Each structure stands twice: as structure tokens, then as C-alpha cells.
Short mmCIF file of C-alpha atoms in Angstrom, two decimals:
data_model
loop_
_atom_site.label_atom_id
_atom_site.label_comp_id
_atom_site.label_asym_id
_atom_site.label_seq_id
_atom_site.Cartn_x
_atom_site.Cartn_y
_atom_site.Cartn_z
CA UNK A 1 3.03 222.39 164.77
CA UNK A 2 2.69 219.26 162.43
CA UNK A 3 5.52 217.74 161.01
CA UNK A 4 5.48 218.38 157.07
CA UNK A 5 8.98 216.33 155.93
CA UNK A 6 10.05 212.53 157.16
CA UNK A 7 13.61 211.97 156.08
CA UNK A 8 15.32 208.52 156.07
CA UNK A 9 18.74 208.88 156.15
CA UNK A 10 20.69 205.92 155.39
CA UNK A 11 23.88 206.95 157.94
CA UNK A 12 24.29 208.78 160.70
CA UNK A 13 26.42 211.31 159.18
CA UNK A 14 24.40 211.59 156.25
CA UNK A 15 21.61 212.13 158.77
CA UNK A 16 23.42 215.37 160.11
CA UNK A 17 24.10 216.82 156.62
CA UNK A 18 20.48 216.54 155.25
CA UNK A 19 19.38 217.90 158.32
CA UNK A 20 22.01 220.55 158.25
CA UNK A 21 20.32 221.37 154.66
CA UNK A 22 16.91 221.38 155.90
CA UNK A 23 17.77 223.85 158.70
CA UNK A 24 19.52 226.30 156.17
CA UNK A 25 15.98 226.03 154.44
CA UNK A 26 14.76 227.76 157.64
CA UNK A 27 12.82 224.69 158.93
CA UNK A 28 12.80 223.27 162.41
CA UNK A 29 14.58 219.93 162.31
CA UNK A 30 14.73 217.07 164.93
CA UNK A 31 17.14 214.37 164.10
CA UNK A 32 16.55 210.82 165.68
CA UNK A 33 19.46 207.93 165.64
CA UNK A 34 18.18 204.50 164.96
CA UNK A 35 15.53 202.73 164.27
CA UNK A 36 12.34 204.71 166.49
CA UNK A 37 10.92 202.89 169.00
CA UNK A 38 7.06 203.45 169.22
CA UNK A 39 7.53 205.51 172.77
CA UNK A 40 9.69 207.86 171.08
CA UNK A 41 7.81 211.17 170.16
CA UNK A 42 9.12 213.86 168.08
CA UNK A 43 9.25 217.63 169.72
CA UNK A 44 7.60 220.45 167.64
CA UNK A 45 9.50 220.76 164.40
CA UNK A 46 8.70 220.90 160.75
CA UNK A 47 10.81 218.36 159.08
CA UNK A 48 12.13 215.05 161.30
CA UNK A 49 15.23 213.20 160.00
CA UNK A 50 15.99 209.37 160.98
CA UNK A 51 19.41 208.45 160.45
CA UNK A 52 20.32 204.89 160.23
CA UNK A 53 23.03 202.58 159.87
CA UNK A 54 21.56 201.20 156.85
CA UNK A 55 23.99 201.84 153.59
CA UNK A 56 25.96 198.74 153.59
CA UNK A 57 23.47 196.60 155.91
CA UNK A 58 21.91 193.39 154.23
CA UNK A 59 18.69 194.39 152.07
CA UNK A 60 16.42 192.41 153.80
CA UNK A 61 17.72 193.97 157.32
CA UNK A 62 17.65 197.52 155.87
CA UNK A 63 14.33 197.42 154.10
CA UNK A 64 12.82 196.05 157.88
CA UNK A 65 14.34 199.13 159.28
CA UNK A 66 12.83 201.46 156.92
CA UNK A 67 9.44 199.89 157.08
CA UNK A 68 9.46 200.14 160.78
CA UNK A 69 10.93 204.10 160.41
CA UNK A 70 8.25 204.52 157.56
CA UNK A 71 5.28 203.44 159.92
CA UNK A 72 6.55 205.75 162.94
CA UNK A 73 7.10 208.43 160.60
CA UNK A 74 3.41 208.03 159.27
CA UNK A 75 2.17 207.65 163.21
CA UNK A 76 3.59 211.32 163.57
CA UNK A 77 1.53 212.72 161.29
CA UNK A 78 4.35 212.81 158.04
CA UNK A 79 2.74 212.66 155.20
CA UNK A 80 5.85 213.52 152.54
CA UNK A 81 9.05 211.64 152.80
CA UNK A 82 12.60 211.83 151.44
CA UNK A 83 15.06 209.19 150.94
CA UNK A 84 18.64 210.56 151.61
CA UNK A 85 21.77 208.70 150.48
CA UNK A 86 25.52 210.26 149.94
CA UNK A 87 26.04 212.74 147.29
CA UNK A 88 28.35 210.12 145.85
CA UNK A 89 26.12 207.58 145.70
CA UNK A 90 27.81 204.88 147.95
CA UNK A 91 26.54 201.40 147.62
CA UNK A 92 27.28 198.27 146.32
CA UNK A 93 26.13 196.73 143.01
CA UNK A 94 23.16 195.09 145.36
CA UNK A 95 21.78 197.89 147.18
CA UNK A 96 20.78 199.21 149.38
CA UNK A 97 19.64 202.77 146.98
CA UNK A 98 17.64 200.68 144.37
CA UNK A 99 16.06 197.90 147.00
CA UNK A 100 15.21 200.81 149.49
CA UNK A 101 13.74 203.33 146.52
CA UNK A 102 11.39 200.33 145.40
CA UNK A 103 10.22 199.85 148.97
CA UNK A 104 9.42 203.41 149.88
CA UNK A 105 7.55 203.64 146.44
CA UNK A 106 5.59 200.89 147.25
CA UNK A 107 4.89 202.17 150.75
CA UNK A 108 3.72 205.52 149.24
CA UNK A 109 1.67 204.25 146.57
CA UNK A 110 4.33 206.29 144.23
CA UNK A 111 4.99 204.70 140.48
CA UNK A 112 8.00 206.92 139.81
CA UNK A 113 10.95 207.83 141.98
CA UNK A 114 13.33 210.98 140.99
CA UNK A 115 16.91 210.11 141.78
CA UNK A 116 19.36 213.07 142.30
CA UNK A 117 22.63 212.71 144.55
CA UNK A 118 24.05 216.46 143.18
CA UNK A 119 24.83 218.29 146.09
CA UNK A 120 27.37 221.54 144.32
CA UNK A 121 27.89 222.89 147.63
CA UNK A 122 30.27 220.08 148.40
CA UNK A 123 31.53 219.73 144.86
CA UNK A 124 29.14 216.70 143.75
CA UNK A 125 27.28 217.37 140.48
CA UNK A 126 25.54 214.75 137.77
CA UNK A 127 25.66 215.68 134.14
CA UNK A 128 24.34 213.73 131.35
CA UNK A 129 23.66 210.82 134.22
CA UNK A 130 27.37 210.73 135.24
CA UNK A 131 28.57 211.73 138.68
CA UNK A 132 31.30 214.37 139.28
CA UNK A 133 33.39 214.88 142.12
CA UNK A 134 34.84 218.29 141.66
CA UNK A 135 35.88 218.13 138.16
CA UNK A 136 36.47 214.59 138.01
CA UNK A 137 34.22 211.53 137.37
CA UNK A 138 33.28 209.79 140.51
CA UNK A 139 35.44 206.61 139.32
CA UNK A 140 38.62 208.80 138.99
CA UNK A 141 38.05 210.04 142.50
CA UNK A 142 39.07 208.82 145.87
CA UNK A 143 35.55 207.13 146.32
CA UNK A 144 36.53 204.82 143.66
CA UNK A 145 39.03 202.71 146.41
CA UNK A 146 36.67 203.07 149.34
CA UNK A 147 37.03 199.99 151.59
CA UNK A 148 33.06 199.28 151.74
CA UNK A 149 31.65 200.60 148.88
CA UNK A 150 34.30 201.40 146.16
CA UNK A 151 32.55 203.48 143.44
CA UNK A 152 33.98 202.45 139.95
CA UNK A 153 30.93 203.38 137.80
CA UNK A 154 29.94 207.13 137.46
CA UNK A 155 26.83 206.32 135.17
CA UNK A 156 23.46 206.62 137.64
CA UNK A 157 21.61 205.04 135.39
CA UNK A 158 23.57 202.04 134.38
CA UNK A 159 24.63 201.73 137.95
CA UNK A 160 21.13 201.91 139.60
CA UNK A 161 20.01 199.46 136.90
CA UNK A 162 21.93 196.85 138.70
CA UNK A 163 20.04 197.19 142.02
CA UNK A 164 16.69 197.04 140.74
CA UNK A 165 14.73 195.66 138.74
CA UNK A 166 12.36 198.48 137.48
CA UNK A 167 13.50 200.26 134.45
CA UNK A 168 15.87 203.26 134.87
CA UNK A 169 16.11 206.63 132.31
CA UNK A 170 17.55 210.39 132.45
CA UNK A 171 15.84 213.64 132.69
CA UNK A 172 19.11 215.51 131.10
CA UNK A 173 20.54 219.01 131.73
CA UNK A 174 19.13 220.77 128.79
CA UNK A 175 15.33 219.86 130.04
CA UNK A 176 16.68 220.85 133.76
CA UNK A 177 17.82 224.31 131.81
CA UNK A 178 14.25 224.58 130.28
CA UNK A 179 12.72 224.99 133.66
CA UNK A 180 10.25 223.00 136.17
CA UNK A 181 7.43 222.48 133.34
CA UNK A 182 10.06 220.64 131.28
CA UNK A 183 11.03 218.50 134.17
CA UNK A 184 7.72 217.82 135.00
CA UNK A 185 6.58 216.71 131.44
CA UNK A 186 9.36 214.96 131.26
CA UNK A 187 9.15 212.75 134.06
CA UNK A 188 5.44 212.38 133.37
CA UNK A 189 6.38 210.90 129.82
CA UNK A 190 9.04 208.70 131.11
CA UNK A 191 6.20 207.34 133.92
CA UNK A 192 3.72 206.47 131.58
CA UNK A 193 6.18 204.71 129.28
CA UNK A 194 7.17 202.32 132.46
CA UNK A 195 9.93 203.84 133.91
CA UNK A 196 10.44 203.42 137.40
CA UNK A 197 13.42 205.29 138.45
CA UNK A 198 14.34 208.86 137.11
CA UNK A 199 18.08 210.17 137.60
CA UNK A 200 17.80 213.69 136.99
CA UNK A 201 21.02 215.79 135.88
CA UNK A 202 21.74 218.93 138.38
CA UNK A 203 25.15 220.93 138.46
CA UNK A 204 23.82 224.13 140.42
CA UNK A 205 21.49 224.79 143.17
CA UNK A 206 19.50 226.50 140.64
CA UNK A 207 18.99 223.25 138.60
CA UNK A 208 17.83 221.80 142.34
CA UNK A 209 15.60 224.38 142.66
CA UNK A 210 13.97 223.40 139.15
CA UNK A 211 13.78 220.06 140.18
CA UNK A 212 12.54 220.54 143.54
CA UNK A 213 9.81 222.84 142.06
CA UNK A 214 9.03 220.40 139.15
CA UNK A 215 8.23 217.79 142.18
CA UNK A 216 7.34 219.22 144.86
CA UNK A 217 3.83 218.06 145.29
CA UNK A 218 5.27 214.23 145.01
CA UNK A 219 4.93 212.54 148.14
CA UNK A 220 8.58 210.89 147.74
CA UNK A 221 11.47 212.44 146.60
CA UNK A 222 14.94 210.94 147.04
CA UNK A 223 18.66 212.35 146.78
CA UNK A 224 21.49 213.76 148.32
CA UNK A 225 21.00 216.90 150.98
CA UNK A 226 20.77 219.42 147.97
CA UNK A 227 17.76 218.53 146.72
CA UNK A 228 16.25 218.09 150.39
CA UNK A 229 16.96 221.59 150.88
CA UNK A 230 15.80 223.16 147.41
CA UNK A 231 12.45 221.24 148.76
CA UNK A 232 12.58 222.35 151.97
CA UNK A 233 13.18 226.12 151.02
CA UNK A 234 9.47 225.75 149.01
CA UNK A 235 7.97 223.95 152.06
CA UNK A 236 9.56 226.92 154.52
CA UNK A 237 7.84 229.25 151.94
CA UNK A 238 4.50 227.74 152.25
CA UNK A 239 4.80 227.44 156.11
CA UNK A 240 5.70 230.86 157.13
CA UNK A 241 5.14 233.03 154.32
CA UNK A 242 1.68 232.37 153.14
CA UNK A 243 -1.67 231.32 154.69
CA UNK A 244 -0.14 228.09 155.39
CA UNK A 245 1.82 229.18 158.14
CA UNK A 246 0.96 227.00 161.18
CA UNK A 247 2.29 228.22 164.38
CA UNK A 248 1.99 232.10 164.64
CA UNK A 249 5.74 232.43 165.44
CA UNK A 250 8.74 233.77 163.67
CA UNK A 251 11.01 230.48 162.24
CA UNK A 252 14.37 230.46 163.54
CA UNK A 253 17.04 231.81 161.44
CA UNK A 254 18.72 229.41 159.34
CA UNK A 255 22.16 228.25 160.73
CA UNK A 256 21.51 229.77 164.18
CA UNK A 257 20.40 228.32 167.62
CA UNK A 258 17.01 228.10 168.03
CA UNK A 259 14.56 228.23 170.69
CA UNK A 260 15.50 227.50 174.44
CA UNK A 261 18.29 225.12 173.72
CA UNK A 262 20.36 228.15 172.39
CA UNK A 263 21.44 228.82 176.11
CA UNK A 264 23.01 225.38 176.57
CA UNK A 265 25.03 225.23 173.89
CA UNK A 266 28.60 226.18 175.42
CA UNK A 267 27.39 224.22 178.41
CA UNK A 268 31.24 223.27 180.16
CA UNK A 269 34.33 224.32 178.71
CA UNK A 270 34.92 224.84 174.92
CA UNK A 271 38.42 223.37 175.33
CA UNK A 272 37.15 220.24 176.96
CA UNK A 273 36.31 218.59 173.39
CA UNK A 274 37.19 214.75 172.86
CA UNK A 275 37.83 214.36 168.92
CA UNK A 276 36.96 210.89 167.87
CA UNK A 277 37.86 209.92 164.41
CA UNK A 278 37.30 206.60 162.45
CA UNK A 279 37.08 207.59 158.73
CA UNK A 280 40.05 206.27 156.49
CA UNK A 281 39.12 208.80 153.64
CA UNK A 282 41.52 211.05 152.20
CA UNK A 283 39.99 214.50 153.91
CA UNK A 284 40.01 212.94 157.21
CA UNK A 285 43.20 211.76 157.14
CA UNK A 286 44.61 215.59 156.11
CA UNK A 287 42.25 216.82 158.93
CA UNK A 288 43.74 214.36 161.32
CA UNK A 289 47.04 215.32 160.59
CA UNK A 290 46.51 219.22 161.02
CA UNK A 291 44.71 218.16 164.23
CA UNK A 292 47.74 215.91 165.66
CA UNK A 293 49.96 219.09 165.23
CA UNK A 294 47.70 221.12 167.14
CA UNK A 295 46.45 219.10 170.33
CA UNK A 296 47.47 215.79 172.32
CA UNK A 297 46.70 213.03 170.37
CA UNK A 298 46.70 209.19 170.83
CA UNK A 299 46.44 206.45 167.80
CA UNK A 300 44.45 203.18 168.12
CA UNK A 301 46.99 200.96 166.20
CA UNK A 302 45.81 197.37 165.68
CA UNK A 303 49.35 196.36 164.90
CA UNK A 304 50.76 197.42 167.98
CA UNK A 305 47.76 196.13 170.16
CA UNK A 306 45.37 193.96 168.53
CA UNK A 307 43.56 192.86 171.48
CA UNK A 308 40.48 195.13 171.70
CA UNK A 309 40.50 194.82 175.33
CA UNK A 310 44.12 196.05 175.78
CA UNK A 311 43.76 198.67 173.04
CA UNK A 312 40.64 200.17 175.15
CA UNK A 313 42.37 199.97 178.57
CA UNK A 314 45.52 201.60 177.65
CA UNK A 315 43.44 204.38 175.31
CA UNK A 316 41.80 205.01 178.67
CA UNK A 317 44.70 205.35 180.27
CA UNK A 318 46.46 207.79 178.14
CA UNK A 319 42.95 209.94 178.23
CA UNK A 320 43.07 210.12 181.77
CA UNK A 321 46.79 211.54 182.08
CA UNK A 322 45.56 214.36 179.97
CA UNK A 323 45.26 218.00 181.35
CA UNK A 324 41.33 218.63 181.69
CA UNK A 325 40.21 221.55 179.59
CA UNK A 326 42.03 221.41 176.54
CA UNK A 327 40.97 219.10 173.12
CA UNK A 328 42.19 215.85 172.62
CA UNK A 329 42.44 213.49 169.55
CA UNK A 330 42.05 209.52 169.63
CA UNK A 331 41.72 208.14 166.00
CA UNK A 332 42.01 204.84 164.26
CA UNK A 333 41.66 206.81 160.86
CA UNK A 334 44.44 204.87 158.35
CA UNK A 335 45.77 204.74 154.96
CA UNK A 336 45.19 201.92 152.91
CA UNK A 337 48.79 200.06 153.59
CA UNK A 338 48.00 200.45 157.34
CA UNK A 339 44.60 199.15 157.17
CA UNK A 340 45.65 195.87 155.50
CA UNK A 341 48.35 195.79 158.35
CA UNK A 342 45.94 195.97 160.81
CA UNK A 343 43.32 193.48 159.51
CA UNK A 344 46.50 191.05 159.23
CA UNK A 345 46.72 192.01 163.01
CA UNK A 346 43.19 192.10 164.50
CA UNK A 347 41.39 189.87 162.01
CA UNK A 348 38.19 190.68 159.66
CA UNK A 349 36.37 192.43 162.05
CA UNK A 350 39.18 194.78 162.94
CA UNK A 351 36.78 197.97 161.75
CA UNK A 352 33.79 196.97 164.30
CA UNK A 353 36.63 196.32 166.88
CA UNK A 354 37.72 199.66 166.31
CA UNK A 355 34.29 201.52 166.37
CA UNK A 356 33.44 199.40 169.87
CA UNK A 357 36.73 200.85 171.26
CA UNK A 358 36.06 204.59 170.32
CA UNK A 359 32.32 204.15 171.63
CA UNK A 360 33.60 202.81 174.87
CA UNK A 361 35.94 205.62 175.17
CA UNK A 362 33.36 208.36 174.47
CA UNK A 363 31.34 206.98 177.18
CA UNK A 364 34.08 207.12 179.32
CA UNK A 365 34.69 210.50 178.40
CA UNK A 366 31.39 211.44 179.11
CA UNK A 367 31.30 210.26 182.46
CA UNK A 368 34.45 211.83 183.40
CA UNK A 369 32.58 215.30 182.49
CA UNK A 370 33.27 215.42 178.65
CA UNK A 371 30.46 217.44 177.18
CA UNK A 372 31.81 218.14 173.52
CA UNK A 373 32.36 215.10 171.04
CA UNK A 374 33.55 215.78 167.45
CA UNK A 375 33.39 212.81 165.58
CA UNK A 376 34.76 211.58 162.02
CA UNK A 377 33.36 208.89 159.95
CA UNK A 378 29.68 207.88 159.31
CA UNK A 379 30.64 204.26 161.01
CA UNK A 380 32.33 205.97 163.90
CA UNK A 381 29.42 208.34 164.55
CA UNK A 382 27.02 205.67 164.67
CA UNK A 383 29.16 203.44 167.22
CA UNK A 384 29.60 206.59 169.40
CA UNK A 385 26.28 207.49 169.38
CA UNK A 386 24.82 204.35 170.01
CA UNK A 387 27.32 203.69 173.00
CA UNK A 388 26.20 207.13 174.77
CA UNK A 389 22.84 205.79 174.00
CA UNK A 390 21.62 209.04 172.33
CA UNK A 391 18.31 208.52 170.66
CA UNK A 392 17.25 212.03 169.68
CA UNK A 393 18.75 216.04 169.27
CA UNK A 394 18.33 219.10 167.97
CA UNK A 395 19.90 220.38 164.98
CA UNK A 396 21.99 223.76 165.60
CA UNK A 397 24.47 225.87 163.62
CA UNK A 398 26.87 224.49 160.97
CA UNK A 399 30.21 224.52 161.74
CA UNK A 400 30.83 223.94 157.82
CA UNK A 401 28.49 223.27 155.08
CA UNK A 402 26.79 220.03 156.14
CA UNK A 403 28.59 219.47 159.38
CA UNK A 404 26.05 220.84 162.22
CA UNK A 405 26.47 221.10 165.77
CA UNK A 406 23.83 218.89 167.48
CA UNK A 407 22.62 218.92 171.07
CA UNK A 408 20.99 216.43 173.05
CA UNK A 409 17.96 217.52 175.74
CA UNK A 410 18.26 217.68 178.98
CA UNK A 411 19.55 219.62 182.13
CA UNK A 412 23.40 218.79 180.92
CA UNK A 413 23.32 218.24 177.28
CA UNK A 414 25.71 216.91 175.00
CA UNK A 415 27.39 218.58 172.08
CA UNK A 416 28.27 216.84 168.75
CA UNK A 417 29.41 217.37 165.64
CA UNK A 418 29.28 214.43 163.71
CA UNK A 419 31.23 214.78 160.62
CA UNK A 420 30.87 212.66 157.19
CA UNK A 421 34.76 211.17 156.22
CA UNK A 422 34.61 213.23 152.68
CA UNK A 423 33.15 216.49 153.96
CA UNK A 424 35.45 219.53 155.29
CA UNK A 425 38.26 221.62 155.25
CA UNK A 426 41.77 220.77 156.25
CA UNK A 427 41.52 222.70 159.56
CA UNK A 428 37.76 221.38 160.45
CA UNK A 429 38.92 219.00 163.53
CA UNK A 430 40.79 222.08 164.74
CA UNK A 431 38.22 224.57 164.34
CA UNK A 432 35.56 222.45 166.19
CA UNK A 433 37.98 222.00 168.96
CA UNK A 434 39.26 225.50 170.16
#
């Protein structure tokens, strides 16, 4: 089986989100964490997602990692690429969405990119070039006060224009509503006029299907998980419903465990789950509040314990004192006022210190026999996966849209659920740790 789509995601939970979308499309999906090394090979899959921590990295470093990943995906036989960024377009005025898209255009030889962060399943839509979260403009949502990437401008054409020297233009919803031919003609017209980046409106899954159909033969698309899923559905139809079918076997049903790994998913007690929450988003704060009432919890508090080594020692002692076979929650999620107090106590590297502690606690728990980890927050997920030394997983069933379970390979697999800070219902953490 040849891997058809190679996806580069700008953080770890973004990687699980887009992998879930591709799996919903019916594709076999492998998820790789971090910049791949030459010795790493993909298992048989239709799509490969490489998740990296480049959303807020310096542009030069992020570009270097993307170029290396592109070369590795090419060595695995990939010829079509997808750049996945957040459906809330999280970035700074300097990047990295514009610079990375420019780089991928250069690497693929494409002249024009398609920019489509719409993800209606998560309430993110684009209309007249403006990004909405639910019924509010992005600038009026909680993302406007994000601690790393405050999104105060919902105009994607204007915002992206600050990140790139290339011209940015819009294909508006009336053209999208007309159908794939109208979108294709509009993009071609803008391409001929020298536009480098084309933002497309999309307010429904049908609109995403229209954009994907219009652009399906391109070697590069960019967007959130919504457009990737729509593109994946078209790829699935080619692979499994026609003469292009490659492996002679039926594809796994979307959203179900697949192949020989399904038998290992419940290895160990379902109750022996460690929940680690580091995101400070409103969604995660609500989920943590619900989880605290459901099972034992411990807060990492920099004001009380500003020394990271002592914080880790105390948290380990708490973890060891808990009865086995029950879910446990350790969290550093905090309100804006609590974050300010924490920085005053621990210093400017507070977030990094907390991530390191959460990662070390995951290692400690795994050594003690915990096989299931639920992690809330993109940066926290990166810290935990890196600390556990996980390089590659297979994507399995979703707990909620965009939040899939992932399973490591081997005789004693770990089962992971990595959740974007903004994703999920209020009871997600409880439902993940029955």
C-alpha cells in the first residue's frame, strides 16, 4: 500500500485532530510525533500525519523542521501534502502559517495556496474572509486572550497578509455556493493575477466538499481538519471504490478500531487512567472542574511550590498514595489571574516548567503500570509524548469529534487521548476515564 496523503501538523493535538478527520473519511492513518528521523518507516497506511511543535517556534526553526519532514514524507512515497493549522488560525503576526505555507509552495512547486481553516463540526466557519467561532467573530471569542497567540483580528486576508510577502485574496461564499467549477475558475483567475494565497469561505461541510473537489488534484492544500476530511473522502473513493483500489482488502470503517491492534486497546484496567491537564482554555477549565468532582485530583500550584523539583516530588508522592484502578487527575490549568500569580512566583519559564513536571509524572505512572493517558492541551500533549519517548501511533476510534484514541505498537501498548485545549464537551475528561 502506498501512502497517498502526507500531512504536516503544527502541534500534537492538531495532529490527532486531522488524523481523526482522515480516519472518519475511511482512510488508514498513521500519526508520527516530532521531526521524523531517517530510520523511521511508516506502517501500511493511506495517510501519514506528522505532528510537530512548530506553531509558536521561531520561523527559522519551524521552517527547518518542515523541510526535513517534507523530505522524509517524500522518501516514504508521498506525493500530495496537507499543511494543518488550527481552525482558529492560531499564530502571531509574524507567523508561522504564512512562512510555512510559502515554504511548502516552494517545495511542491505550486504557485498558489488554498487557505481554509473552516471546521464546522467544531463551530469554526469562514464567511466574507472573517473567521467565526460559533456565532461570534474570532476576535470576540476566548481566543482573543490566548496567552501565546491572542487572536484579535478575524479578517484572514488582512491577518495572513502580515505574515507573508505574497498577495492574499478571497474566494467568497457566493462563488463557493455555485460549485467546484466556480471555485476552480476563481482560484485560477487569482493565480494568473499574481495572488499567492487564496482564502476560501466555507460555512458547512458541503462547502468544504466543494473546495476539496475543486482543488483535489493539487499537490498541496492547507487548512484545518475539516478540509482534510473532505479531501480524504475523495481520496478514499479513488482508493477503495474504483479501479485505483490498491490492497485488495476492505478499508476499516471510519471511527472504529482497525487491524490487529483492536485487540490490545483495552489492555489493563480502564479505570487505571491518568488525566494530565495543562491547557488554560475555557473549555479545559470547565472539563477540569467537572473531573475534580468525579475522581481524585491534584493541582500543580507554582505559588505554593515554586521549585519545579519539589513540585515534581510532591506530585509523585500524591500519585503513589492513590488507590490503583481508579482514574486520577493532575492539572496545572489555571485562570488568567492564577497564571499571573504563577509567573510572579516561578518566573517567565513557568509554562515550560509545568510541562516538564507533567511529562515526568507520565513517565512515573507508566513505569508503575498505567497504560491509559488522557492529556488536555497542545503543549502539554507534546511534553507528555516526548517524555514517554513515543514516536509513532495508530489512530483509532474517536471519543468526540477531533479527539481520537491513539495506540502505540508493541506487546504492551499505551493508549493515549490527546485533546486540544479548546475541544470537547464539559464531561469529556470524565468520559475518557470511566
